[in-house]
Amino acid sequence: MAERLLEVKDLNVKFATEDGIVQAVDGISFDLERGKVLGIVGESGSGKSVTAMTLMGLTRGINARFDGEVLYKGTDLLQVSDRDMQNYRGNELGIIFQDPMTSLNPVYRIGEQIAEAIQAHENVGKRAARARTIELLRQVGIPNPESRVDDFPHQFSGGMRQRAMIAMALSCNPSILIADEPTTALDVTIQAQIVELVSRLKDDFDSAVIFITHDLGVIADIADEIIVMYAGRVVERGSKRDVFYDPQMPYTWGLLGSIPRLDRPRPERLHTIEGSPPSLINPPEGCKFRPRCPHAFDRCMQEPGLENRVETPGHLDRCWLDVDYKREHRDETISGGSTEAA
Amino acid sequence: MATTGQEEFTLDTAAELAAKEGGSQIQGKSPWVLAGRRMRRNYVSLAFLGIFLLIVISCLLAPLYVSQVSHIPQNDVRTGATVVEHGKTVNVISQGGTKIVNGVPQIVFGGVPIGAQWGAAGGKYVLGADELGRDVGTRLLYGGRNSLFIGVTSAAICTTLSVVLALLAGYFGGIVDWIISRFFDLVWAFPVVLLGIALGTALSVNGFHHGPINVSSGSLWIPIGVISFVFIPYIGRPLRGQVLALRNREFIEAATAQGAGPVRIMFSELLPNVASSVLVLFTLIVANSILTEVGLSFLGAGVQLPNPSWGTMIQEGSKLLSTAPQISLFPGIAIALTVLSLNVFGDGLRDALDPRAKIRIEHG
Amino acid sequence: MLLVLLAVSFIVYFIFIVIPGGDPAQRIAGKVATQANILAIRKKLGLDQSFIVQWYDLVKALFTAKLVSYSNQTNVVDQIKQGLPATFSLAIGAGIIWFGFGVLVGTISAVTAGRISDRAITALALIGISMPVAWLGLILRFFLAGDGGSGVSWFPDGGYVPLSANPAQWFYHLILPWLTLAVLFIGFYGRVLRSNILDTINEDFVRTAKAKGLSSRRILVKHVLRASLIPIVTLFGLDFASVLGGGAIITETVYNLHGVGWYAAQSIASEDLPPLMGVTLFGAMFIVVFSLLVDIAYAYLDPRIRLS
């Protein structure tokens, strides 16, 4: 069995804001093993990015409160001091962000910024760090890295910047790479390249990946396990196969229905989930998705627990609906109601 | 495309994100309502607004109550007068002569005005006298009327002119923008105080006479005109940038498509969108105008005697600092308090309305 | 740039000749004008000729150092030159103090945002920018210098001692003027820097720096301060140029430093306009030159501008 790198147990993140307490992450748990890819999916404000940033210790601040455990190789990262956390960031856990333009410092050369990460964790000279940087740039597929290493971020294209960010995140050989919507700001053709690159480098560097996205289609190829988040909670969790072929949450259906697909007949129009994510200050009672759910009924006023309700072990969901009813009706949402035409 | 994913989801800090997520609740309220709510919670800012209003009101109402308290009109010269202090009669301006100190006769120079009496002289000379026997307290209030009048009026003129120029430049662009921007650059290229005294002095020789406008040389309108002129680029430049950015937004295109003319777009579409910045900049410019008036008057290029203003009072008192510090001290405190209250209030306003409005100040 | 200078000289011409009503020659001649004087000025500045010629003559008189003060027949350009050492000494010393302390105070305030030190600095900075310089100078001089009646005389009572004559005295005489001039700017720069830093801290690239595992000191100095200081450099360029060009008139007057600004102030009372024309043009010239230097510095600090 592969080495278990990360164990998140009942993680809660709350922020104090001008308008009240925001429960950004509400009791999320998952494990991650070396060599695996975990996909976290959800809309804006579902808490997926806060989860990622919390793993990195980037949400710390006077306004934030954490509960639960984030065990990295047995150490609870939530208890690690700010100073010691520096040794984990970049070194044990690397992260790439959504917008590679603003995530790179515009006034320093690409090479300087990557070498800076190396030198922060390893006692190497300038020259060695530079050589490593060039090698990393080559690995992430930057052509002509010897000369591009001295470019400024604005001289790179969007896709190249994201490649540079990946090089930076992997520069100290972290065990876990967190990709926080790394493809959102990129062109569709580049998106696929970046996903492919992350998947390949995961094997080269023998690490695990947490891939965060709002677009289930992006992780269709690479994820081993998928967590669907809504309003700070896990609403469905299972293997890629479970989530794609036997989704149990109407919310997941909505996400699936919003992906354009070639393997199914073209629907009249892609599905949209009506309404917007709920307030995290005063969340709705019962099931958080109830106000937007077309299948909601009386029982949804009580919140369902995250439980295994289907035959496949490990496939969990938070929905009271009858499994057979769901299997019968979900295609209306996923395929845009055009199943009859198929 | 689905509702998912189309909105930008930048995570500046988690707190900001949380604030944004929380924001779904407060959507639909106008920015002014939100700002008002933030403002109401900012007690420090409100307290200083109170101080400012108190100063303004006590200066404005001075003609109503000062004569009942001090019995000395603002420009009344009383060099030979006496007051009764704790039942003793004291000269307002000390007389020269000899005085025995420790058995040694010493020459004492006269001409020293009495200091602050607070309540001791029955309301007269509460803050002391100046070298002509005038009541410093009375002049402080009347001087405040002039200083505040100059500060607020010149800031209002300056803001109005700058807003119009910025709207014209930002809306029309091209050659109009070029001319207005170069004008801003030119005025900006002069040190404020230097340009102020140059204009002030040139105008104070025999006033301003062009066409229908006739301003005589001692008029308060000269410093007002000068101060409103020198600060134009300080508001105009930042506003022009904002207007330029708004100009290309969709709602302006929409208004144009509906057939709205330039004036309508400038004043009912663009202006409301920069109004919050204008308000913040106006507050800060009032503070800076008051300080500039002090500088100009101190140098003799602002308010001309015998009109009192806080600046001229400091200037008059500067010669008598060693014997009668009250003449300069009190107006200075009054200015500092007024400007401080405006700055604190302006800061609060900016935090509530437009955290990015900044202004460059200079009056050394 | 030459164009800007020409335009600046046009404004000077406009201020002194066109805007005020009445006979410009009489005005320029000052309060104690003789008829011969007025005639000479009219001829010299070509005031009886067309406006282009007038402007040209004025510019020529300024740039060929021929402009003369009519109240005492001294050459304006020579007088400005005499004032340079005092003005430059004031500007350079004060500039170092206000930039250094402004950055220090702004950084401390931003790093401890919300805590007591931040509140104290913010309050002091607000008071600093709210005091009229003339008054602050007078009060400091009264309480701390000479024997003005306060009993404390730690500092000399105004005046300027050339650096070449006595460096220690030069320094000693300039301490109060430096501080007086610097207070306003420290308060202002501190506030601007604080808000810049607080804006920059929320930038994505700062989050990236944190995610790399850099120490907070390195993040602050290398990533946050670097970006936050760029706008401060622009401000400093303009303010420093203004003081170099005689803009610190009030400070020079209060402390009786015979610099360029003091020279300008002296001519106000006698309504002697040529020195004011000269100094105004001189001051504007510094700002124009320094705007250019600021642009160059900007390009150095921000590679996005350098390459586009």
mmCIF file with all atom_site columns, N, CA, C and O in Angstrom, chain C residues 35-73:
data_model
loop_
_atom_site.group_PDB
_atom_site.id
_atom_site.type_symbol
_atom_site.label_atom_id
_atom_site.label_alt_id
_atom_site.label_comp_id
_atom_site.label_asym_id
_atom_site.label_entity_id
_atom_site.label_seq_id
_atom_site.pdbx_PDB_ins_code
_atom_site.Cartn_x
_atom_site.Cartn_y
_atom_site.Cartn_z
_atom_site.occupancy
_atom_site.B_iso_or_equiv
_atom_site.pdbx_formal_charge
_atom_site.auth_seq_id
_atom_site.auth_comp_id
_atom_site.auth_asym_id
_atom_site.auth_atom_id
_atom_site.pdbx_PDB_model_num
ATOM 1   N N  . GLN C 1 35 ? 9.848  107.498 -12.537 1.00 0.00 ? 35 GLN C N  1
ATOM 2   C CA . GLN C 1 35 ? 9.305  107.525 -13.887 1.00 0.00 ? 35 GLN C CA 1
ATOM 3   C C  . GLN C 1 35 ? 10.311 106.938 -14.878 1.00 0.00 ? 35 GLN C C  1
ATOM 4   O O  . GLN C 1 35 ? 9.952  106.181 -15.770 1.00 0.00 ? 35 GLN C O  1
ATOM 5   N N  . ALA C 1 36 ? 11.598 107.240 -14.675 1.00 0.00 ? 36 ALA C N  1
ATOM 6   C CA . ALA C 1 36 ? 12.642 106.758 -15.578 1.00 0.00 ? 36 ALA C CA 1
ATOM 7   C C  . ALA C 1 36 ? 12.700 105.233 -15.548 1.00 0.00 ? 36 ALA C C  1
ATOM 8   O O  . ALA C 1 36 ? 12.825 104.570 -16.581 1.00 0.00 ? 36 ALA C O  1
ATOM 9   N N  . ASN C 1 37 ? 12.573 104.738 -14.336 1.00 0.00 ? 37 ASN C N  1
ATOM 10  C CA . ASN C 1 37 ? 12.572 103.293 -14.139 1.00 0.00 ? 37 ASN C CA 1
ATOM 11  C C  . ASN C 1 37 ? 11.470 102.628 -14.937 1.00 0.00 ? 37 ASN C C  1
ATOM 12  O O  . ASN C 1 37 ? 11.699 101.649 -15.651 1.00 0.00 ? 37 ASN C O  1
ATOM 13  N N  . ILE C 1 38 ? 10.277 103.178 -14.804 1.00 0.00 ? 38 ILE C N  1
ATOM 14  C CA . ILE C 1 38 ? 9.122  102.598 -15.473 1.00 0.00 ? 38 ILE C CA 1
ATOM 15  C C  . ILE C 1 38 ? 9.324  102.588 -16.979 1.00 0.00 ? 38 ILE C C  1
ATOM 16  O O  . ILE C 1 38 ? 9.075  101.590 -17.657 1.00 0.00 ? 38 ILE C O  1
ATOM 17  N N  . LEU C 1 39 ? 9.836  103.686 -17.481 1.00 0.00 ? 39 LEU C N  1
ATOM 18  C CA . LEU C 1 39 ? 10.086 103.772 -18.922 1.00 0.00 ? 39 LEU C CA 1
ATOM 19  C C  . LEU C 1 39 ? 11.108 102.734 -19.352 1.00 0.00 ? 39 LEU C C  1
ATOM 20  O O  . LEU C 1 39 ? 10.949 102.070 -20.377 1.00 0.00 ? 39 LEU C O  1
ATOM 21  N N  . ALA C 1 40 ? 12.170 102.610 -18.540 1.00 0.00 ? 40 ALA C N  1
ATOM 22  C CA . ALA C 1 40 ? 13.228 101.648 -18.876 1.00 0.00 ? 40 ALA C CA 1
ATOM 23  C C  . ALA C 1 40 ? 12.671 100.235 -18.925 1.00 0.00 ? 40 ALA C C  1
ATOM 24  O O  . ALA C 1 40 ? 12.969 99.459  -19.834 1.00 0.00 ? 40 ALA C O  1
ATOM 25  N N  . ILE C 1 41 ? 11.826 99.907  -17.941 1.00 0.00 ? 41 ILE C N  1
ATOM 26  C CA . ILE C 1 41 ? 11.245 98.550  -17.905 1.00 0.00 ? 41 ILE C CA 1
ATOM 27  C C  . ILE C 1 41 ? 10.367 98.322  -19.110 1.00 0.00 ? 41 ILE C C  1
ATOM 28  O O  . ILE C 1 41 ? 10.419 97.278  -19.764 1.00 0.00 ? 41 ILE C O  1
ATOM 29  N N  . ARG C 1 42 ? 9.560  99.344  -19.408 1.00 0.00 ? 42 ARG C N  1
ATOM 30  C CA . ARG C 1 42 ? 8.644  99.207  -20.532 1.00 0.00 ? 42 ARG C CA 1
ATOM 31  C C  . ARG C 1 42 ? 9.436  98.892  -21.795 1.00 0.00 ? 42 ARG C C  1
ATOM 32  O O  . ARG C 1 42 ? 9.057  98.060  -22.601 1.00 0.00 ? 42 ARG C O  1
ATOM 33  N N  . LYS C 1 43 ? 10.560 99.570  -21.931 1.00 0.00 ? 43 LYS C N  1
ATOM 34  C CA . LYS C 1 43 ? 11.380 99.384  -23.117 1.00 0.00 ? 43 LYS C CA 1
ATOM 35  C C  . LYS C 1 43 ? 12.050 97.995  -23.087 1.00 0.00 ? 43 LYS C C  1
ATOM 36  O O  . LYS C 1 43 ? 12.033 97.241  -24.047 1.00 0.00 ? 43 LYS C O  1
ATOM 37  N N  . LYS C 1 44 ? 12.620 97.696  -21.924 1.00 0.00 ? 44 LYS C N  1
ATOM 38  C CA . LYS C 1 44 ? 13.382 96.465  -21.804 1.00 0.00 ? 44 LYS C CA 1
ATOM 39  C C  . LYS C 1 44 ? 12.526 95.223  -22.033 1.00 0.00 ? 44 LYS C C  1
ATOM 40  O O  . LYS C 1 44 ? 12.904 94.292  -22.741 1.00 0.00 ? 44 LYS C O  1
ATOM 41  N N  . LEU C 1 45 ? 11.355 95.201  -21.429 1.00 0.00 ? 45 LEU C N  1
ATOM 42  C CA . LEU C 1 45 ? 10.483 94.044  -21.594 1.00 0.00 ? 45 LEU C CA 1
ATOM 43  C C  . LEU C 1 45 ? 9.609  94.189  -22.818 1.00 0.00 ? 45 LEU C C  1
ATOM 44  O O  . LEU C 1 45 ? 8.738  93.355  -23.060 1.00 0.00 ? 45 LEU C O  1
ATOM 45  N N  . GLY C 1 46 ? 9.823  95.255  -23.565 1.00 0.00 ? 46 GLY C N  1
ATOM 46  C CA . GLY C 1 46 ? 9.051  95.418  -24.801 1.00 0.00 ? 46 GLY C CA 1
ATOM 47  C C  . GLY C 1 46 ? 7.569  95.506  -24.551 1.00 0.00 ? 46 GLY C C  1
ATOM 48  O O  . GLY C 1 46 ? 6.766  94.992  -25.323 1.00 0.00 ? 46 GLY C O  1
ATOM 49  N N  . LEU C 1 47 ? 7.181  96.124  -23.450 1.00 0.00 ? 47 LEU C N  1
ATOM 50  C CA . LEU C 1 47 ? 5.770  96.112  -23.077 1.00 0.00 ? 47 LEU C CA 1
ATOM 51  C C  . LEU C 1 47 ? 4.897  96.922  -24.020 1.00 0.00 ? 47 LEU C C  1
ATOM 52  O O  . LEU C 1 47 ? 3.678  96.816  -23.989 1.00 0.00 ? 47 LEU C O  1
ATOM 53  N N  . ASP C 1 48 ? 5.571  97.768  -24.837 1.00 0.00 ? 48 ASP C N  1
ATOM 54  C CA . ASP C 1 48 ? 4.754  98.510  -25.795 1.00 0.00 ? 48 ASP C CA 1
ATOM 55  C C  . ASP C 1 48 ? 4.578  97.735  -27.093 1.00 0.00 ? 48 ASP C C  1
ATOM 56  O O  . ASP C 1 48 ? 3.974  98.212  -28.037 1.00 0.00 ? 48 ASP C O  1
ATOM 57  N N  . GLN C 1 49 ? 5.156  96.512  -27.123 1.00 0.00 ? 49 GLN C N  1
ATOM 58  C CA . GLN C 1 49 ? 5.061  95.743  -28.363 1.00 0.00 ? 49 GLN C CA 1
ATOM 59  C C  . GLN C 1 49 ? 4.084  94.573  -28.237 1.00 0.00 ? 49 GLN C C  1
ATOM 60  O O  . GLN C 1 49 ? 3.440  94.406  -27.210 1.00 0.00 ? 49 GLN C O  1
ATOM 61  N N  . SER C 1 50 ? 4.046  93.778  -29.303 1.00 0.00 ? 50 SER C N  1
ATOM 62  C CA . SER C 1 50 ? 3.061  92.700  -29.308 1.00 0.00 ? 50 SER C CA 1
ATOM 63  C C  . SER C 1 50 ? 3.420  91.647  -28.257 1.00 0.00 ? 50 SER C C  1
ATOM 64  O O  . SER C 1 50 ? 4.541  91.596  -27.763 1.00 0.00 ? 50 SER C O  1
ATOM 65  N N  . PHE C 1 51 ? 2.440  90.779  -28.007 1.00 0.00 ? 51 PHE C N  1
ATOM 66  C CA . PHE C 1 51 ? 2.605  89.890  -26.853 1.00 0.00 ? 51 PHE C CA 1
ATOM 67  C C  . PHE C 1 51 ? 3.701  88.827  -27.065 1.00 0.00 ? 51 PHE C C  1
ATOM 68  O O  . PHE C 1 51 ? 4.431  88.484  -26.144 1.00 0.00 ? 51 PHE C O  1
ATOM 69  N N  . ILE C 1 52 ? 3.859  88.383  -28.325 1.00 0.00 ? 52 ILE C N  1
ATOM 70  C CA . ILE C 1 52 ? 4.918  87.409  -28.591 1.00 0.00 ? 52 ILE C CA 1
ATOM 71  C C  . ILE C 1 52 ? 6.291  88.036  -28.302 1.00 0.00 ? 52 ILE C C  1
ATOM 72  O O  . ILE C 1 52 ? 7.157  87.423  -27.647 1.00 0.00 ? 52 ILE C O  1
ATOM 73  N N  . VAL C 1 53 ? 6.463  89.256  -28.729 1.00 0.00 ? 53 VAL C N  1
ATOM 74  C CA . VAL C 1 53 ? 7.737  89.949  -28.499 1.00 0.00 ? 53 VAL C CA 1
ATOM 75  C C  . VAL C 1 53 ? 7.960  90.144  -26.999 1.00 0.00 ? 53 VAL C C  1
ATOM 76  O O  . VAL C 1 53 ? 9.058  89.931  -26.479 1.00 0.00 ? 53 VAL C O  1
ATOM 77  N N  . GLN C 1 54 ? 6.884  90.479  -26.308 1.00 0.00 ? 54 GLN C N  1
ATOM 78  C CA . GLN C 1 54 ? 6.996  90.679  -24.856 1.00 0.00 ? 54 GLN C CA 1
ATOM 79  C C  . GLN C 1 54 ? 7.484  89.413  -24.167 1.00 0.00 ? 54 GLN C C  1
ATOM 80  O O  . GLN C 1 54 ? 8.387  89.424  -23.351 1.00 0.00 ? 54 GLN C O  1
ATOM 81  N N  . TRP C 1 55 ? 6.843  88.321  -24.572 1.00 0.00 ? 55 TRP C N  1
ATOM 82  C CA . TRP C 1 55 ? 7.174  87.047  -23.950 1.00 0.00 ? 55 TRP C CA 1
ATOM 83  C C  . TRP C 1 55 ? 8.634  86.697  -24.266 1.00 0.00 ? 55 TRP C C  1
ATOM 84  O O  . TRP C 1 55 ? 9.423  86.349  -23.389 1.00 0.00 ? 55 TRP C O  1
ATOM 85  N N  . TYR C 1 56 ? 8.981  86.838  -25.533 1.00 0.00 ? 56 TYR C N  1
ATOM 86  C CA . TYR C 1 56 ? 10.337 86.544  -25.967 1.00 0.00 ? 56 TYR C CA 1
ATOM 87  C C  . TYR C 1 56 ? 11.354 87.369  -25.177 1.00 0.00 ? 56 TYR C C  1
ATOM 88  O O  . TYR C 1 56 ? 12.364 86.857  -24.693 1.00 0.00 ? 56 TYR C O  1
ATOM 89  N N  . ASP C 1 57 ? 11.057 88.655  -25.021 1.00 0.00 ? 57 ASP C N  1
ATOM 90  C CA . ASP C 1 57 ? 11.990 89.522  -24.295 1.00 0.00 ? 57 ASP C CA 1
ATOM 91  C C  . ASP C 1 57 ? 12.138 89.094  -22.838 1.00 0.00 ? 57 ASP C C  1
ATOM 92  O O  . ASP C 1 57 ? 13.234 89.113  -22.279 1.00 0.00 ? 57 ASP C O  1
ATOM 93  N N  . LEU C 1 58 ? 11.018 88.689  -22.256 1.00 0.00 ? 58 LEU C N  1
ATOM 94  C CA . LEU C 1 58 ? 11.073 88.263  -20.855 1.00 0.00 ? 58 LEU C CA 1
ATOM 95  C C  . LEU C 1 58 ? 11.930 87.006  -20.724 1.00 0.00 ? 58 LEU C C  1
ATOM 96  O O  . LEU C 1 58 ? 12.807 86.905  -19.863 1.00 0.00 ? 58 LEU C O  1
ATOM 97  N N  . VAL C 1 59 ? 11.657 86.040  -21.624 1.00 0.00 ? 59 VAL C N  1
ATOM 98  C CA . VAL C 1 59 ? 12.419 84.791  -21.585 1.00 0.00 ? 59 VAL C CA 1
ATOM 99  C C  . VAL C 1 59 ? 13.903 85.081  -21.796 1.00 0.00 ? 59 VAL C C  1
ATOM 100 O O  . VAL C 1 59 ? 14.767 84.546  -21.104 1.00 0.00 ? 59 VAL C O  1
ATOM 101 N N  . LYS C 1 60 ? 14.187 85.992  -22.740 1.00 0.00 ? 60 LYS C N  1
ATOM 102 C CA . LYS C 1 60 ? 15.582 86.324  -23.016 1.00 0.00 ? 60 LYS C CA 1
ATOM 103 C C  . LYS C 1 60 ? 16.225 86.940  -21.773 1.00 0.00 ? 60 LYS C C  1
ATOM 104 O O  . LYS C 1 60 ? 17.329 86.562  -21.376 1.00 0.00 ? 60 LYS C O  1
ATOM 105 N N  . ALA C 1 61 ? 15.506 87.856  -21.152 1.00 0.00 ? 61 ALA C N  1
ATOM 106 C CA . ALA C 1 61 ? 16.059 88.509  -19.971 1.00 0.00 ? 61 ALA C CA 1
ATOM 107 C C  . ALA C 1 61 ? 16.338 87.484  -18.874 1.00 0.00 ? 61 ALA C C  1
ATOM 108 O O  . ALA C 1 61 ? 17.346 87.552  -18.171 1.00 0.00 ? 61 ALA C O  1
ATOM 109 N N  . LEU C 1 62 ? 15.439 86.487  -18.769 1.00 0.00 ? 62 LEU C N  1
ATOM 110 C CA . LEU C 1 62 ? 15.617 85.476  -17.722 1.00 0.00 ? 62 LEU C CA 1
ATOM 111 C C  . LEU C 1 62 ? 16.799 84.567  -18.019 1.00 0.00 ? 62 LEU C C  1
ATOM 112 O O  . LEU C 1 62 ? 17.644 84.314  -17.163 1.00 0.00 ? 62 LEU C O  1
ATOM 113 N N  . PHE C 1 63 ? 16.842 84.083  -19.258 1.00 0.00 ? 63 PHE C N  1
ATOM 114 C CA . PHE C 1 63 ? 17.853 83.077  -19.560 1.00 0.00 ? 63 PHE C CA 1
ATOM 115 C C  . PHE C 1 63 ? 19.236 83.662  -19.824 1.00 0.00 ? 63 PHE C C  1
ATOM 116 O O  . PHE C 1 63 ? 20.226 82.949  -19.767 1.00 0.00 ? 63 PHE C O  1
ATOM 117 N N  . THR C 1 64 ? 19.302 84.930  -20.093 1.00 0.00 ? 64 THR C N  1
ATOM 118 C CA . THR C 1 64 ? 20.628 85.528  -20.284 1.00 0.00 ? 64 THR C CA 1
ATOM 119 C C  . THR C 1 64 ? 21.065 86.249  -19.019 1.00 0.00 ? 64 THR C C  1
ATOM 120 O O  . THR C 1 64 ? 21.984 87.053  -19.025 1.00 0.00 ? 64 THR C O  1
ATOM 121 N N  . ALA C 1 65 ? 20.365 85.940  -17.920 1.00 0.00 ? 65 ALA C N  1
ATOM 122 C CA . ALA C 1 65 ? 20.738 86.508  -16.627 1.00 0.00 ? 65 ALA C CA 1
ATOM 123 C C  . ALA C 1 65 ? 20.757 88.032  -16.642 1.00 0.00 ? 65 ALA C C  1
ATOM 124 O O  . ALA C 1 65 ? 21.588 88.662  -16.019 1.00 0.00 ? 65 ALA C O  1
ATOM 125 N N  . LYS C 1 66 ? 19.812 88.635  -17.332 1.00 0.00 ? 66 LYS C N  1
ATOM 126 C CA . LYS C 1 66 ? 19.778 90.094  -17.402 1.00 0.00 ? 66 LYS C CA 1
ATOM 127 C C  . LYS C 1 66 ? 18.669 90.676  -16.534 1.00 0.00 ? 66 LYS C C  1
ATOM 128 O O  . LYS C 1 66 ? 18.529 91.892  -16.449 1.00 0.00 ? 66 LYS C O  1
ATOM 129 N N  . LEU C 1 67 ? 17.861 89.805  -15.944 1.00 0.00 ? 67 LEU C N  1
ATOM 130 C CA . LEU C 1 67 ? 16.729 90.319  -15.178 1.00 0.00 ? 67 LEU C CA 1
ATOM 131 C C  . LEU C 1 67 ? 17.235 90.994  -13.906 1.00 0.00 ? 67 LEU C C  1
ATOM 132 O O  . LEU C 1 67 ? 18.061 90.458  -13.188 1.00 0.00 ? 67 LEU C O  1
ATOM 133 N N  . VAL C 1 68 ? 16.720 92.203  -13.676 1.00 0.00 ? 68 VAL C N  1
ATOM 134 C CA . VAL C 1 68 ? 17.228 92.984  -12.555 1.00 0.00 ? 68 VAL C CA 1
ATOM 135 C C  . VAL C 1 68 ? 16.065 93.364  -11.647 1.00 0.00 ? 68 VAL C C  1
ATOM 136 O O  . VAL C 1 68 ? 14.975 93.674  -12.100 1.00 0.00 ? 68 VAL C O  1
ATOM 137 N N  . SER C 1 69 ? 16.324 93.278  -10.341 1.00 0.00 ? 69 SER C N  1
ATOM 138 C CA . SER C 1 69 ? 15.331 93.740  -9.389  1.00 0.00 ? 69 SER C CA 1
ATOM 139 C C  . SER C 1 69 ? 15.347 95.251  -9.373  1.00 0.00 ? 69 SER C C  1
ATOM 140 O O  . SER C 1 69 ? 16.407 95.866  -9.291  1.00 0.00 ? 69 SER C O  1
ATOM 141 N N  . TYR C 1 70 ? 14.182 95.865  -9.453  1.00 0.00 ? 70 TYR C N  1
ATOM 142 C CA . TYR C 1 70 ? 14.171 97.324  -9.574  1.00 0.00 ? 70 TYR C CA 1
ATOM 143 C C  . TYR C 1 70 ? 14.170 98.030  -8.238  1.00 0.00 ? 70 TYR C C  1
ATOM 144 O O  . TYR C 1 70 ? 14.414 99.223  -8.178  1.00 0.00 ? 70 TYR C O  1
ATOM 145 N N  . SER C 1 71 ? 13.882 97.285  -7.183  1.00 0.00 ? 71 SER C N  1
ATOM 146 C CA . SER C 1 71 ? 13.877 97.998  -5.914  1.00 0.00 ? 71 SER C CA 1
ATOM 147 C C  . SER C 1 71 ? 15.299 98.225  -5.433  1.00 0.00 ? 71 SER C C  1
ATOM 148 O O  . SER C 1 71 ? 15.568 99.184  -4.734  1.00 0.00 ? 71 SER C O  1
ATOM 149 N N  . ASN C 1 72 ? 16.239 97.365  -5.806  1.00 0.00 ? 72 ASN C N  1
ATOM 150 C CA . ASN C 1 72 ? 17.610 97.639  -5.369  1.00 0.00 ? 72 ASN C CA 1
ATOM 151 C C  . ASN C 1 72 ? 18.658 97.345  -6.448  1.00 0.00 ? 72 ASN C C  1
ATOM 152 O O  . ASN C 1 72 ? 19.845 97.211  -6.156  1.00 0.00 ? 72 ASN C O  1
ATOM 153 N N  . GLN C 1 73 ? 18.201 97.231  -7.682  1.00 0.00 ? 73 GLN C N  1
ATOM 154 C CA . GLN C 1 73 ? 19.112 97.123  -8.823  1.00 0.00 ? 73 GLN C CA 1
ATOM 155 C C  . GLN C 1 73 ? 20.064 95.935  -8.768  1.00 0.00 ? 73 GLN C C  1
ATOM 156 O O  . GLN C 1 73 ? 21.153 95.988  -9.309  1.00 0.00 ? 73 GLN C O  1
#
